[in-house]
């Protein structure tokens, strides 16, 4: 984190903003704390227990957000620590909700820092989804244990896997930035947007997000790379090695593409039939915003809450969907819907044939015994956490639309909500209490609920 | 149904309303169709298959609503068939949403008919929950199979059980009516409200519902009998026979009372602290409305949407909770939350001790093997149906608040929604398409989803 602050410092130095001093101080503070932790534990041989793994995961993300907030706090934007922490948490969890008004005139260091946070968060979550979560059996992630980690001799070690994924991630970012530049963006904006596109983060360098450009080709680049950021990265590794089949035949990828296509068709039909929008205009608006919302990116090219009640309701539900497991996206994720669907179908069949034996399948194989309960518990806790967040937000004064959409956008790490906190507004005007509640929601959602909820169970602390 | 139309006919004759002729014609039509069905199948020996049981259940409720709509259609209220069907479905499913404006001046026959529909719906669902649903294994209802039907020698046959419950139901209704009269209501209003209170239905004989009286004692009677209508009726049978223990020790009853108490405390705290309401006033308003909403009754004593965003958000979530299984209430129901909680706790423990063996319990006994998946599928399908209903409602033009609350109030059979369709308004102004969508939601919710969804599966029609 300390090293990653060097880039924004250089950006501010190069452009003559005094904020480079802020980054300089933050580099030293972060390096001091981080260095102390490294040094004080160096050379020791660790065996980490399951409980320690949970605690370590949560504390890592929490301390990253705590330190990442400092540059916001001390920069010339003069944000309160609450605002700074909110912005940092929103960045590192690739959410994309912002409390900053006036991005267009903000120092480049801060803009770059926001992009870097999301970029780091994106790669962090992919590596975590491949290495830590399957072993912790969080919310059905054990489904990906054998597939990606144990039986594959081509990718033997977690560290090697992480570095391969890292190179790929960097490669995609460079490609995305190049494509943005090709459509006319300046280098700085292209790089900043590429970082938050591939991470499905959604921070922009403009208050008006993509409406600032209003250029179809730029939006097309964003659409392509948001989708690329939502597919399982481990399948890209195989594709790069010449084996395209796993990527093309993966049922999660197919479901994802189908759901996106269906949502676009419905939205276009509404825009054309009910709101008298010309077809091409409707197609462009619908595609960009549906992809942005369902992948949890949160870019906008105009305020979709002005399209009428239907778009608001549809987008509310699309927010929870998310992309594929092992990608940078958040939300409930496609594979869980596949498992839930498979189990529910089997349930219906069982009602009709009480003595029949039906086995739910995922991606062509029977679903392992402990996965259904794991996935369904995740779904229940998702609904429960959403309810608690929404009730808490309304208790501190948000109206129904803000409370509902704020809860869903934080736990699903999307970015904008609806109403005042929608794509046309920011989270700045919310009371501090609401910002802390939303920050908690972001962390909860990003760490797949269980990782955090485990720490809240009395059982965790008992022995 | 035909016989039950005699009472409203007599009421209209007695008070000199010409609508008695409408009821007379409806009696003949209904008796003709019902009689033909009975006669054409009389003397035959039936063995009903599981598939036929599902089809029969859904078609029974559907045809009850179709015929129950006729009096509304032809009465002096001159409702369209869409409106009449909506009102009838809302009645028979004990929902309580209404499209009638001007109840205060409506003919007594119609008012009584609305009350009778909810009363019949209430006893119908209790009997169904005790006899049909456990054997069809719908959404975890098999949990109550052994408990109430098989191992209990005291209640050997379903028919005998139904008649005992029926007598008890009638007794509670009479007690409720007497209590209402004691607080000053006229005989007619007392009987009509007693019928819809014990059925947790919510139809009133006044547009302004309980605000018409604005009397604390009347509200107290309603609170007591709404709660009585929400507890498992089979436990009353035991209580009447001198065994109070099962009622007092039942974990579902305890959870229900605790959740109600918690919701009241939170609401009172909000009203007192944030809205400057005097404590006793806050207690009265909160208790009446929380009980009315959580039990799915839907009476109101004033428009709680004017209390501010918090009440709106809290009540939105309370709507889905519902009462106990084997009562007249709808919604997800307490026992499902208990099962979901037990399973999620076990999941969290399992994450910490991957090789530990933990068994979820319900009411002191281990949960049977097939119940968790059954309950969790129910929860998932509840969320899915809610989403589809809300998106469909917004597609036909409802705004976010109406679409969300309309979907939840119909599938949970509560009654009022929020906003224009809230306790201060009616469903009259909605487009016809929305009324049919809401009617479908009511049937879906009342028949515990699976009973209806099974018919939609291609598997049902295949063999």
PDB file of N, CA and C in Angstrom, chain A residues 50-51 54 136-137 269-270 274 309-310 312-314 316-317 340 343-344 347-349 351-353 372-374 376-377 379-381 383 386-387 390-391 394-395 400-401 404 450 454 457 459-460, chain B residues 50-51 54 136-137 269-270 274 309-310 312-314 316-317 340 343-344 347-349 351-353 372-374 376-377 379-381 383 386-387 390-391 394-395 400-401 404 450 454 457 459-460:
ATOM      1  N   UNK A  50      -7.824 -22.029  11.227  1.00  0.00           N
ATOM      2  CA  UNK A  50      -8.970 -21.521  10.475  1.00  0.00           C
ATOM      3  C   UNK A  50      -9.470 -20.211  11.080  1.00  0.00           C
ATOM      4  N   UNK A  51      -9.559 -20.189  12.425  1.00  0.00           N
ATOM      5  CA  UNK A  51     -10.031 -18.966  13.066  1.00  0.00           C
ATOM      6  C   UNK A  51      -9.117 -17.787  12.791  1.00  0.00           C
ATOM      7  N   UNK A  54      -9.678 -16.366   9.306  1.00  0.00           N
ATOM      8  CA  UNK A  54     -10.818 -15.454   9.229  1.00  0.00           C
ATOM      9  C   UNK A  54     -10.458 -14.075   9.784  1.00  0.00           C
ATOM     10  N   UNK A 136     -11.816 -21.865   3.138  1.00  0.00           N
ATOM     11  CA  UNK A 136     -12.633 -21.514   4.290  1.00  0.00           C
ATOM     12  C   UNK A 136     -14.081 -21.954   4.071  1.00  0.00           C
ATOM     13  N   UNK A 137     -14.391 -22.458   2.881  1.00  0.00           N
ATOM     14  CA  UNK A 137     -15.751 -22.946   2.551  1.00  0.00           C
ATOM     15  C   UNK A 137     -16.806 -21.876   2.751  1.00  0.00           C
ATOM     16  N   UNK A 269     -36.941  -2.813 -24.508  1.00  0.00           N
ATOM     17  CA  UNK A 269     -38.369  -2.867 -24.842  1.00  0.00           C
ATOM     18  C   UNK A 269     -39.129  -1.802 -24.063  1.00  0.00           C
ATOM     19  N   UNK A 270     -38.756  -1.626 -22.788  1.00  0.00           N
ATOM     20  CA  UNK A 270     -39.422  -0.594 -21.997  1.00  0.00           C
ATOM     21  C   UNK A 270     -39.135   0.807 -22.537  1.00  0.00           C
ATOM     22  N   UNK A 274     -42.454   2.218 -23.939  1.00  0.00           N
ATOM     23  CA  UNK A 274     -43.133   3.040 -22.942  1.00  0.00           C
ATOM     24  C   UNK A 274     -42.576   4.457 -22.867  1.00  0.00           C
ATOM     25  N   UNK A 309     -40.251   4.656 -13.317  1.00  0.00           N
ATOM     26  CA  UNK A 309     -40.243   3.681 -12.232  1.00  0.00           C
ATOM     27  C   UNK A 309     -39.691   2.325 -12.617  1.00  0.00           C
ATOM     28  N   UNK A 310     -39.895   1.911 -13.867  1.00  0.00           N
ATOM     29  CA  UNK A 310     -39.494   0.565 -14.223  1.00  0.00           C
ATOM     30  C   UNK A 310     -37.990   0.370 -14.135  1.00  0.00           C
ATOM     31  N   UNK A 312     -35.871   1.997 -12.382  1.00  0.00           N
ATOM     32  CA  UNK A 312     -35.465   2.041 -10.980  1.00  0.00           C
ATOM     33  C   UNK A 312     -35.663   0.675 -10.329  1.00  0.00           C
ATOM     34  N   UNK A 313     -36.843   0.081 -10.516  1.00  0.00           N
ATOM     35  CA  UNK A 313     -37.132  -1.208  -9.892  1.00  0.00           C
ATOM     36  C   UNK A 313     -36.253  -2.316 -10.461  1.00  0.00           C
ATOM     37  N   UNK A 314     -36.125  -2.339 -11.791  1.00  0.00           N
ATOM     38  CA  UNK A 314     -35.327  -3.401 -12.412  1.00  0.00           C
ATOM     39  C   UNK A 314     -33.875  -3.315 -11.954  1.00  0.00           C
ATOM     40  N   UNK A 316     -32.708  -1.999  -9.300  1.00  0.00           N
ATOM     41  CA  UNK A 316     -32.609  -2.366  -7.882  1.00  0.00           C
ATOM     42  C   UNK A 316     -32.330  -3.863  -7.750  1.00  0.00           C
ATOM     43  N   UNK A 317     -33.066  -4.664  -8.521  1.00  0.00           N
ATOM     44  CA  UNK A 317     -32.880  -6.116  -8.411  1.00  0.00           C
ATOM     45  C   UNK A 317     -31.619  -6.588  -9.136  1.00  0.00           C
ATOM     46  N   UNK A 340     -29.002 -22.407  -6.545  1.00  0.00           N
ATOM     47  CA  UNK A 340     -30.345 -22.218  -5.990  1.00  0.00           C
ATOM     48  C   UNK A 340     -31.407 -22.714  -6.962  1.00  0.00           C
ATOM     49  N   UNK A 343     -31.382 -26.560  -7.077  1.00  0.00           N
ATOM     50  CA  UNK A 343     -31.978 -27.160  -5.885  1.00  0.00           C
ATOM     51  C   UNK A 343     -33.491 -26.981  -5.891  1.00  0.00           C
ATOM     52  N   UNK A 344     -33.940 -25.789  -6.280  1.00  0.00           N
ATOM     53  CA  UNK A 344     -35.380 -25.542  -6.292  1.00  0.00           C
ATOM     54  C   UNK A 344     -36.092 -26.429  -7.320  1.00  0.00           C
ATOM     55  N   UNK A 347     -36.454 -29.694  -5.817  1.00  0.00           N
ATOM     56  CA  UNK A 347     -37.518 -29.653  -4.812  1.00  0.00           C
ATOM     57  C   UNK A 347     -38.889 -29.829  -5.441  1.00  0.00           C
ATOM     58  N   UNK A 348     -39.115 -29.110  -6.546  1.00  0.00           N
ATOM     59  CA  UNK A 348     -40.408 -29.202  -7.222  1.00  0.00           C
ATOM     60  C   UNK A 348     -40.636 -30.630  -7.733  1.00  0.00           C
ATOM     61  N   UNK A 349     -39.589 -31.238  -8.309  1.00  0.00           N
ATOM     62  CA  UNK A 349     -39.711 -32.618  -8.780  1.00  0.00           C
ATOM     63  C   UNK A 349     -40.008 -33.558  -7.626  1.00  0.00           C
ATOM     64  N   UNK A 351     -41.588 -32.886  -4.892  1.00  0.00           N
ATOM     65  CA  UNK A 351     -42.967 -32.741  -4.433  1.00  0.00           C
ATOM     66  C   UNK A 351     -43.884 -33.648  -5.240  1.00  0.00           C
ATOM     67  N   UNK A 352     -43.575 -33.765  -6.548  1.00  0.00           N
ATOM     68  CA  UNK A 352     -44.429 -34.563  -7.421  1.00  0.00           C
ATOM     69  C   UNK A 352     -44.133 -36.053  -7.292  1.00  0.00           C
ATOM     70  N   UNK A 353     -42.863 -36.378  -7.019  1.00  0.00           N
ATOM     71  CA  UNK A 353     -42.468 -37.772  -6.868  1.00  0.00           C
ATOM     72  C   UNK A 353     -41.712 -37.932  -5.556  1.00  0.00           C
ATOM     73  N   UNK A 372     -25.146 -27.119  -1.197  1.00  0.00           N
ATOM     74  CA  UNK A 372     -26.492 -26.502  -1.189  1.00  0.00           C
ATOM     75  C   UNK A 372     -26.791 -25.716   0.072  1.00  0.00           C
ATOM     76  N   UNK A 373     -26.587 -26.325   1.238  1.00  0.00           N
ATOM     77  CA  UNK A 373     -26.881 -25.632   2.493  1.00  0.00           C
ATOM     78  C   UNK A 373     -26.010 -24.389   2.627  1.00  0.00           C
ATOM     79  N   UNK A 374     -24.768 -24.513   2.201  1.00  0.00           N
ATOM     80  CA  UNK A 374     -23.821 -23.404   2.291  1.00  0.00           C
ATOM     81  C   UNK A 374     -24.289 -22.224   1.440  1.00  0.00           C
ATOM     82  N   UNK A 376     -27.365 -21.711   0.281  1.00  0.00           N
ATOM     83  CA  UNK A 376     -28.660 -21.205   0.721  1.00  0.00           C
ATOM     84  C   UNK A 376     -28.531 -20.390   2.003  1.00  0.00           C
ATOM     85  N   UNK A 377     -27.628 -20.782   2.883  1.00  0.00           N
ATOM     86  CA  UNK A 377     -27.383 -19.966   4.075  1.00  0.00           C
ATOM     87  C   UNK A 377     -26.862 -18.601   3.651  1.00  0.00           C
ATOM     88  N   UNK A 379     -27.496 -17.049   0.899  1.00  0.00           N
ATOM     89  CA  UNK A 379     -28.615 -16.274   0.358  1.00  0.00           C
ATOM     90  C   UNK A 379     -29.485 -15.709   1.479  1.00  0.00           C
ATOM     91  N   UNK A 380     -29.769 -16.542   2.464  1.00  0.00           N
ATOM     92  CA  UNK A 380     -30.586 -16.071   3.592  1.00  0.00           C
ATOM     93  C   UNK A 380     -29.888 -14.938   4.336  1.00  0.00           C
ATOM     94  N   UNK A 381     -28.581 -15.123   4.611  1.00  0.00           N
ATOM     95  CA  UNK A 381     -27.863 -14.091   5.355  1.00  0.00           C
ATOM     96  C   UNK A 381     -27.728 -12.812   4.537  1.00  0.00           C
ATOM     97  N   UNK A 383     -30.029 -11.669   2.474  1.00  0.00           N
ATOM     98  CA  UNK A 383     -31.323 -11.000   2.653  1.00  0.00           C
ATOM     99  C   UNK A 383     -31.419 -10.393   4.049  1.00  0.00           C
ATOM    100  N   UNK A 386     -29.074  -7.372   4.316  1.00  0.00           N
ATOM    101  CA  UNK A 386     -29.689  -6.285   3.562  1.00  0.00           C
ATOM    102  C   UNK A 386     -30.803  -5.631   4.385  1.00  0.00           C
ATOM    103  N   UNK A 387     -31.661  -6.441   5.003  1.00  0.00           N
ATOM    104  CA  UNK A 387     -32.772  -5.901   5.787  1.00  0.00           C
ATOM    105  C   UNK A 387     -32.255  -5.072   6.959  1.00  0.00           C
ATOM    106  N   UNK A 390     -30.825  -1.793   5.703  1.00  0.00           N
ATOM    107  CA  UNK A 390     -31.862  -0.865   5.247  1.00  0.00           C
ATOM    108  C   UNK A 390     -32.607  -0.264   6.435  1.00  0.00           C
ATOM    109  N   UNK A 391     -32.929  -1.097   7.433  1.00  0.00           N
ATOM    110  CA  UNK A 391     -33.635  -0.590   8.609  1.00  0.00           C
ATOM    111  C   UNK A 391     -32.737   0.387   9.371  1.00  0.00           C
ATOM    112  N   UNK A 394     -32.578   3.680   7.525  1.00  0.00           N
ATOM    113  CA  UNK A 394     -33.793   4.492   7.656  1.00  0.00           C
ATOM    114  C   UNK A 394     -33.916   5.030   9.081  1.00  0.00           C
ATOM    115  N   UNK A 395     -33.353   4.306  10.054  1.00  0.00           N
ATOM    116  CA  UNK A 395     -33.401   4.797  11.436  1.00  0.00           C
ATOM    117  C   UNK A 395     -32.594   6.091  11.582  1.00  0.00           C
ATOM    118  N   UNK A 400     -37.216   5.886   2.243  1.00  0.00           N
ATOM    119  CA  UNK A 400     -37.351   4.490   1.806  1.00  0.00           C
ATOM    120  C   UNK A 400     -36.439   4.161   0.626  1.00  0.00           C
ATOM    121  N   UNK A 401     -36.474   5.011  -0.405  1.00  0.00           N
ATOM    122  CA  UNK A 401     -35.701   4.757  -1.626  1.00  0.00           C
ATOM    123  C   UNK A 401     -34.197   4.769  -1.341  1.00  0.00           C
ATOM    124  N   UNK A 404     -33.279   1.657   1.053  1.00  0.00           N
ATOM    125  CA  UNK A 404     -33.309   0.382   0.333  1.00  0.00           C
ATOM    126  C   UNK A 404     -32.153   0.293  -0.660  1.00  0.00           C
ATOM    127  N   UNK A 450     -19.920 -14.299   5.269  1.00  0.00           N
ATOM    128  CA  UNK A 450     -19.519 -15.257   6.296  1.00  0.00           C
ATOM    129  C   UNK A 450     -18.207 -14.892   6.970  1.00  0.00           C
ATOM    130  N   UNK A 454     -18.672 -14.546  10.873  1.00  0.00           N
ATOM    131  CA  UNK A 454     -18.040 -15.525  11.755  1.00  0.00           C
ATOM    132  C   UNK A 454     -17.441 -14.829  12.980  1.00  0.00           C
ATOM    133  N   UNK A 457     -19.862 -14.122  15.776  1.00  0.00           N
ATOM    134  CA  UNK A 457     -20.497 -15.212  16.517  1.00  0.00           C
ATOM    135  C   UNK A 457     -19.774 -15.424  17.854  1.00  0.00           C
ATOM    136  N   UNK A 459     -19.388 -18.020  19.367  1.00  0.00           N
ATOM    137  CA  UNK A 459     -18.628 -19.247  19.220  1.00  0.00           C
ATOM    138  C   UNK A 459     -17.176 -18.982  18.832  1.00  0.00           C
ATOM    139  N   UNK A 460     -16.960 -17.914  18.045  1.00  0.00           N
ATOM    140  CA  UNK A 460     -15.614 -17.603  17.572  1.00  0.00           C
ATOM    141  C   UNK A 460     -14.676 -17.276  18.724  1.00  0.00           C
TER     142      UNK A 460
ATOM    143  N   UNK B  50     -50.692 -37.463  -5.867  1.00  0.00           N
ATOM    144  CA  UNK B  50     -50.064 -36.230  -5.385  1.00  0.00           C
ATOM    145  C   UNK B  50     -50.287 -35.094  -6.370  1.00  0.00           C
ATOM    146  N   UNK B  51     -50.128 -35.395  -7.660  1.00  0.00           N
ATOM    147  CA  UNK B  51     -50.315 -34.351  -8.661  1.00  0.00           C
ATOM    148  C   UNK B  51     -51.730 -33.812  -8.658  1.00  0.00           C
ATOM    149  N   UNK B  54     -52.313 -31.403  -5.796  1.00  0.00           N
ATOM    150  CA  UNK B  54     -51.840 -30.040  -6.068  1.00  0.00           C
ATOM    151  C   UNK B  54     -52.837 -29.291  -6.955  1.00  0.00           C
ATOM    152  N   UNK B 136     -48.084 -32.885   1.490  1.00  0.00           N
ATOM    153  CA  UNK B 136     -47.485 -32.492   0.219  1.00  0.00           C
ATOM    154  C   UNK B 136     -46.053 -32.008   0.433  1.00  0.00           C
ATOM    155  N   UNK B 137     -45.625 -31.908   1.687  1.00  0.00           N
ATOM    156  CA  UNK B 137     -44.250 -31.487   2.031  1.00  0.00           C
ATOM    157  C   UNK B 137     -43.910 -30.116   1.446  1.00  0.00           C
ATOM    158  N   UNK B 269     -39.386   3.546  20.359  1.00  0.00           N
ATOM    159  CA  UNK B 269     -38.171   4.351  20.566  1.00  0.00           C
ATOM    160  C   UNK B 269     -38.036   5.381  19.455  1.00  0.00           C
ATOM    161  N   UNK B 270     -38.354   4.964  18.212  1.00  0.00           N
ATOM    162  CA  UNK B 270     -38.262   5.919  17.105  1.00  0.00           C
ATOM    163  C   UNK B 270     -39.286   7.031  17.247  1.00  0.00           C
ATOM    164  N   UNK B 274     -37.371  10.312  17.896  1.00  0.00           N
ATOM    165  CA  UNK B 274     -37.152  11.041  16.652  1.00  0.00           C
ATOM    166  C   UNK B 274     -38.369  11.848  16.220  1.00  0.00           C
ATOM    167  N   UNK B 309     -39.651   8.093   7.235  1.00  0.00           N
ATOM    168  CA  UNK B 309     -39.048   6.997   6.485  1.00  0.00           C
ATOM    169  C   UNK B 309     -38.832   5.735   7.285  1.00  0.00           C
ATOM    170  N   UNK B 310     -38.549   5.872   8.584  1.00  0.00           N
ATOM    171  CA  UNK B 310     -38.196   4.678   9.342  1.00  0.00           C
ATOM    172  C   UNK B 310     -39.359   3.697   9.435  1.00  0.00           C
ATOM    173  N   UNK B 312     -41.863   3.356   7.481  1.00  0.00           N
ATOM    174  CA  UNK B 312     -42.102   2.782   6.165  1.00  0.00           C
ATOM    175  C   UNK B 312     -41.151   1.608   5.912  1.00  0.00           C
ATOM    176  N   UNK B 313     -39.843   1.837   6.173  1.00  0.00           N
ATOM    177  CA  UNK B 313     -38.858   0.784   5.910  1.00  0.00           C
ATOM    178  C   UNK B 313     -39.061  -0.402   6.844  1.00  0.00           C
ATOM    179  N   UNK B 314     -39.269  -0.121   8.136  1.00  0.00           N
ATOM    180  CA  UNK B 314     -39.433  -1.208   9.102  1.00  0.00           C
ATOM    181  C   UNK B 314     -40.662  -2.042   8.753  1.00  0.00           C
ATOM    182  N   UNK B 316     -42.128  -2.384   5.956  1.00  0.00           N
ATOM    183  CA  UNK B 316     -41.891  -3.130   4.717  1.00  0.00           C
ATOM    184  C   UNK B 316     -41.313  -4.510   5.031  1.00  0.00           C
ATOM    185  N   UNK B 317     -40.338  -4.540   5.931  1.00  0.00           N
ATOM    186  CA  UNK B 317     -39.707  -5.818   6.251  1.00  0.00           C
ATOM    187  C   UNK B 317     -40.576  -6.666   7.184  1.00  0.00           C
ATOM    188  N   UNK B 340     -34.145 -21.409   9.432  1.00  0.00           N
ATOM    189  CA  UNK B 340     -33.071 -20.700   8.730  1.00  0.00           C
ATOM    190  C   UNK B 340     -31.991 -20.255   9.705  1.00  0.00           C
ATOM    191  N   UNK B 343     -29.960 -23.305  10.913  1.00  0.00           N
ATOM    192  CA  UNK B 343     -29.038 -23.804   9.889  1.00  0.00           C
ATOM    193  C   UNK B 343     -27.856 -22.854   9.711  1.00  0.00           C
ATOM    194  N   UNK B 344     -28.150 -21.544   9.713  1.00  0.00           N
ATOM    195  CA  UNK B 344     -27.065 -20.578   9.526  1.00  0.00           C
ATOM    196  C   UNK B 344     -26.090 -20.621  10.700  1.00  0.00           C
ATOM    197  N   UNK B 347     -23.912 -23.459  10.168  1.00  0.00           N
ATOM    198  CA  UNK B 347     -22.961 -23.144   9.104  1.00  0.00           C
ATOM    199  C   UNK B 347     -21.770 -22.371   9.644  1.00  0.00           C
ATOM    200  N   UNK B 348     -22.052 -21.374  10.474  1.00  0.00           N
ATOM    201  CA  UNK B 348     -20.974 -20.555  11.035  1.00  0.00           C
ATOM    202  C   UNK B 348     -20.072 -21.423  11.914  1.00  0.00           C
ATOM    203  N   UNK B 349     -20.674 -22.300  12.724  1.00  0.00           N
ATOM    204  CA  UNK B 349     -19.858 -23.194  13.564  1.00  0.00           C
ATOM    205  C   UNK B 349     -19.017 -24.119  12.708  1.00  0.00           C
ATOM    206  N   UNK B 351     -17.822 -23.514   9.777  1.00  0.00           N
ATOM    207  CA  UNK B 351     -16.702 -22.795   9.173  1.00  0.00           C
ATOM    208  C   UNK B 351     -15.520 -22.799  10.124  1.00  0.00           C
ATOM    209  N   UNK B 352     -15.824 -22.685  11.434  1.00  0.00           N
ATOM    210  CA  UNK B 352     -14.757 -22.623  12.430  1.00  0.00           C
ATOM    211  C   UNK B 352     -14.215 -24.008  12.743  1.00  0.00           C
ATOM    212  N   UNK B 353     -15.075 -25.011  12.679  1.00  0.00           N
ATOM    213  CA  UNK B 353     -14.643 -26.383  12.965  1.00  0.00           C
ATOM    214  C   UNK B 353     -15.077 -27.280  11.823  1.00  0.00           C
ATOM    215  N   UNK B 372     -34.393 -28.728   5.984  1.00  0.00           N
ATOM    216  CA  UNK B 372     -33.598 -27.522   5.683  1.00  0.00           C
ATOM    217  C   UNK B 372     -33.655 -27.096   4.226  1.00  0.00           C
ATOM    218  N   UNK B 373     -33.413 -28.011   3.311  1.00  0.00           N
ATOM    219  CA  UNK B 373     -33.421 -27.667   1.885  1.00  0.00           C
ATOM    220  C   UNK B 373     -34.812 -27.179   1.475  1.00  0.00           C
ATOM    221  N   UNK B 374     -35.836 -27.824   2.036  1.00  0.00           N
ATOM    222  CA  UNK B 374     -37.211 -27.468   1.706  1.00  0.00           C
ATOM    223  C   UNK B 374     -37.520 -26.030   2.150  1.00  0.00           C
ATOM    224  N   UNK B 376     -35.304 -23.663   2.846  1.00  0.00           N
ATOM    225  CA  UNK B 376     -34.446 -22.699   2.176  1.00  0.00           C
ATOM    226  C   UNK B 376     -34.882 -22.476   0.737  1.00  0.00           C
ATOM    227  N   UNK B 377     -35.359 -23.518   0.078  1.00  0.00           N
ATOM    228  CA  UNK B 377     -35.898 -23.334  -1.268  1.00  0.00           C
ATOM    229  C   UNK B 377     -37.099 -22.410  -1.211  1.00  0.00           C
ATOM    230  N   UNK B 379     -37.621 -20.043   0.930  1.00  0.00           N
ATOM    231  CA  UNK B 379     -37.135 -18.672   1.128  1.00  0.00           C
ATOM    232  C   UNK B 379     -36.620 -18.082  -0.180  1.00  0.00           C
ATOM    233  N   UNK B 380     -35.844 -18.862  -0.915  1.00  0.00           N
ATOM    234  CA  UNK B 380     -35.311 -18.383  -2.190  1.00  0.00           C
ATOM    235  C   UNK B 380     -36.443 -18.069  -3.168  1.00  0.00           C
ATOM    236  N   UNK B 381     -37.424 -18.981  -3.265  1.00  0.00           N
ATOM    237  CA  UNK B 381     -38.519 -18.761  -4.209  1.00  0.00           C
ATOM    238  C   UNK B 381     -39.388 -17.584  -3.775  1.00  0.00           C
ATOM    239  N   UNK B 383     -38.230 -14.865  -2.321  1.00  0.00           N
ATOM    240  CA  UNK B 383     -37.482 -13.691  -2.784  1.00  0.00           C
ATOM    241  C   UNK B 383     -37.608 -13.544  -4.295  1.00  0.00           C
ATOM    242  N   UNK B 386     -41.166 -12.454  -5.222  1.00  0.00           N
ATOM    243  CA  UNK B 386     -41.285 -11.047  -4.859  1.00  0.00           C
ATOM    244  C   UNK B 386     -40.628 -10.168  -5.932  1.00  0.00           C
ATOM    245  N   UNK B 387     -39.423 -10.532  -6.361  1.00  0.00           N
ATOM    246  CA  UNK B 387     -38.713  -9.729  -7.363  1.00  0.00           C
ATOM    247  C   UNK B 387     -39.493  -9.680  -8.667  1.00  0.00           C
ATOM    248  N   UNK B 390     -42.559  -7.471  -8.282  1.00  0.00           N
ATOM    249  CA  UNK B 390     -42.215  -6.052  -8.200  1.00  0.00           C
ATOM    250  C   UNK B 390     -41.816  -5.515  -9.568  1.00  0.00           C
ATOM    251  N   UNK B 391     -41.013  -6.287 -10.309  1.00  0.00           N
ATOM    252  CA  UNK B 391     -40.590  -5.840 -11.634  1.00  0.00           C
ATOM    253  C   UNK B 391     -41.798  -5.759 -12.572  1.00  0.00           C
ATOM    254  N   UNK B 394     -43.864  -2.692 -11.733  1.00  0.00           N
ATOM    255  CA  UNK B 394     -43.259  -1.437 -12.184  1.00  0.00           C
ATOM    256  C   UNK B 394     -43.322  -1.342 -13.703  1.00  0.00           C
ATOM    257  N   UNK B 395     -43.319  -2.492 -14.389  1.00  0.00           N
ATOM    258  CA  UNK B 395     -43.421  -2.463 -15.846  1.00  0.00           C
ATOM    259  C   UNK B 395     -44.765  -1.910 -16.296  1.00  0.00           C
ATOM    260  N   UNK B 400     -41.586   3.028  -7.694  1.00  0.00           N
ATOM    261  CA  UNK B 400     -40.765   2.116  -6.899  1.00  0.00           C
ATOM    262  C   UNK B 400     -41.446   1.703  -5.599  1.00  0.00           C
ATOM    263  N   UNK B 401     -41.962   2.697  -4.859  1.00  0.00           N
ATOM    264  CA  UNK B 401     -42.578   2.426  -3.557  1.00  0.00           C
ATOM    265  C   UNK B 401     -43.825   1.558  -3.709  1.00  0.00           C
ATOM    266  N   UNK B 404     -42.738  -2.073  -5.018  1.00  0.00           N
ATOM    267  CA  UNK B 404     -42.092  -2.879  -3.974  1.00  0.00           C
ATOM    268  C   UNK B 404     -43.097  -3.286  -2.911  1.00  0.00           C
ATOM    269  N   UNK B 450     -45.136 -23.155  -3.392  1.00  0.00           N
ATOM    270  CA  UNK B 450     -44.865 -24.425  -4.066  1.00  0.00           C
ATOM    271  C   UNK B 450     -46.115 -25.019  -4.710  1.00  0.00           C
ATOM    272  N   UNK B 454     -45.570 -25.596  -8.567  1.00  0.00           N
ATOM    273  CA  UNK B 454     -45.511 -26.963  -9.080  1.00  0.00           C
ATOM    274  C   UNK B 454     -46.280 -27.076 -10.389  1.00  0.00           C
ATOM    275  N   UNK B 457     -44.386 -26.014 -13.487  1.00  0.00           N
ATOM    276  CA  UNK B 457     -43.202 -26.750 -13.942  1.00  0.00           C
ATOM    277  C   UNK B 457     -43.596 -27.684 -15.076  1.00  0.00           C
ATOM    278  N   UNK B 459     -42.418 -30.385 -15.771  1.00  0.00           N
ATOM    279  CA  UNK B 459     -42.407 -31.729 -15.222  1.00  0.00           C
ATOM    280  C   UNK B 459     -43.806 -32.192 -14.808  1.00  0.00           C
ATOM    281  N   UNK B 460     -44.618 -31.219 -14.327  1.00  0.00           N
ATOM    282  CA  UNK B 460     -45.958 -31.566 -13.841  1.00  0.00           C
ATOM    283  C   UNK B 460     -46.828 -32.125 -14.955  1.00  0.00           C
TER     284      UNK B 460
END
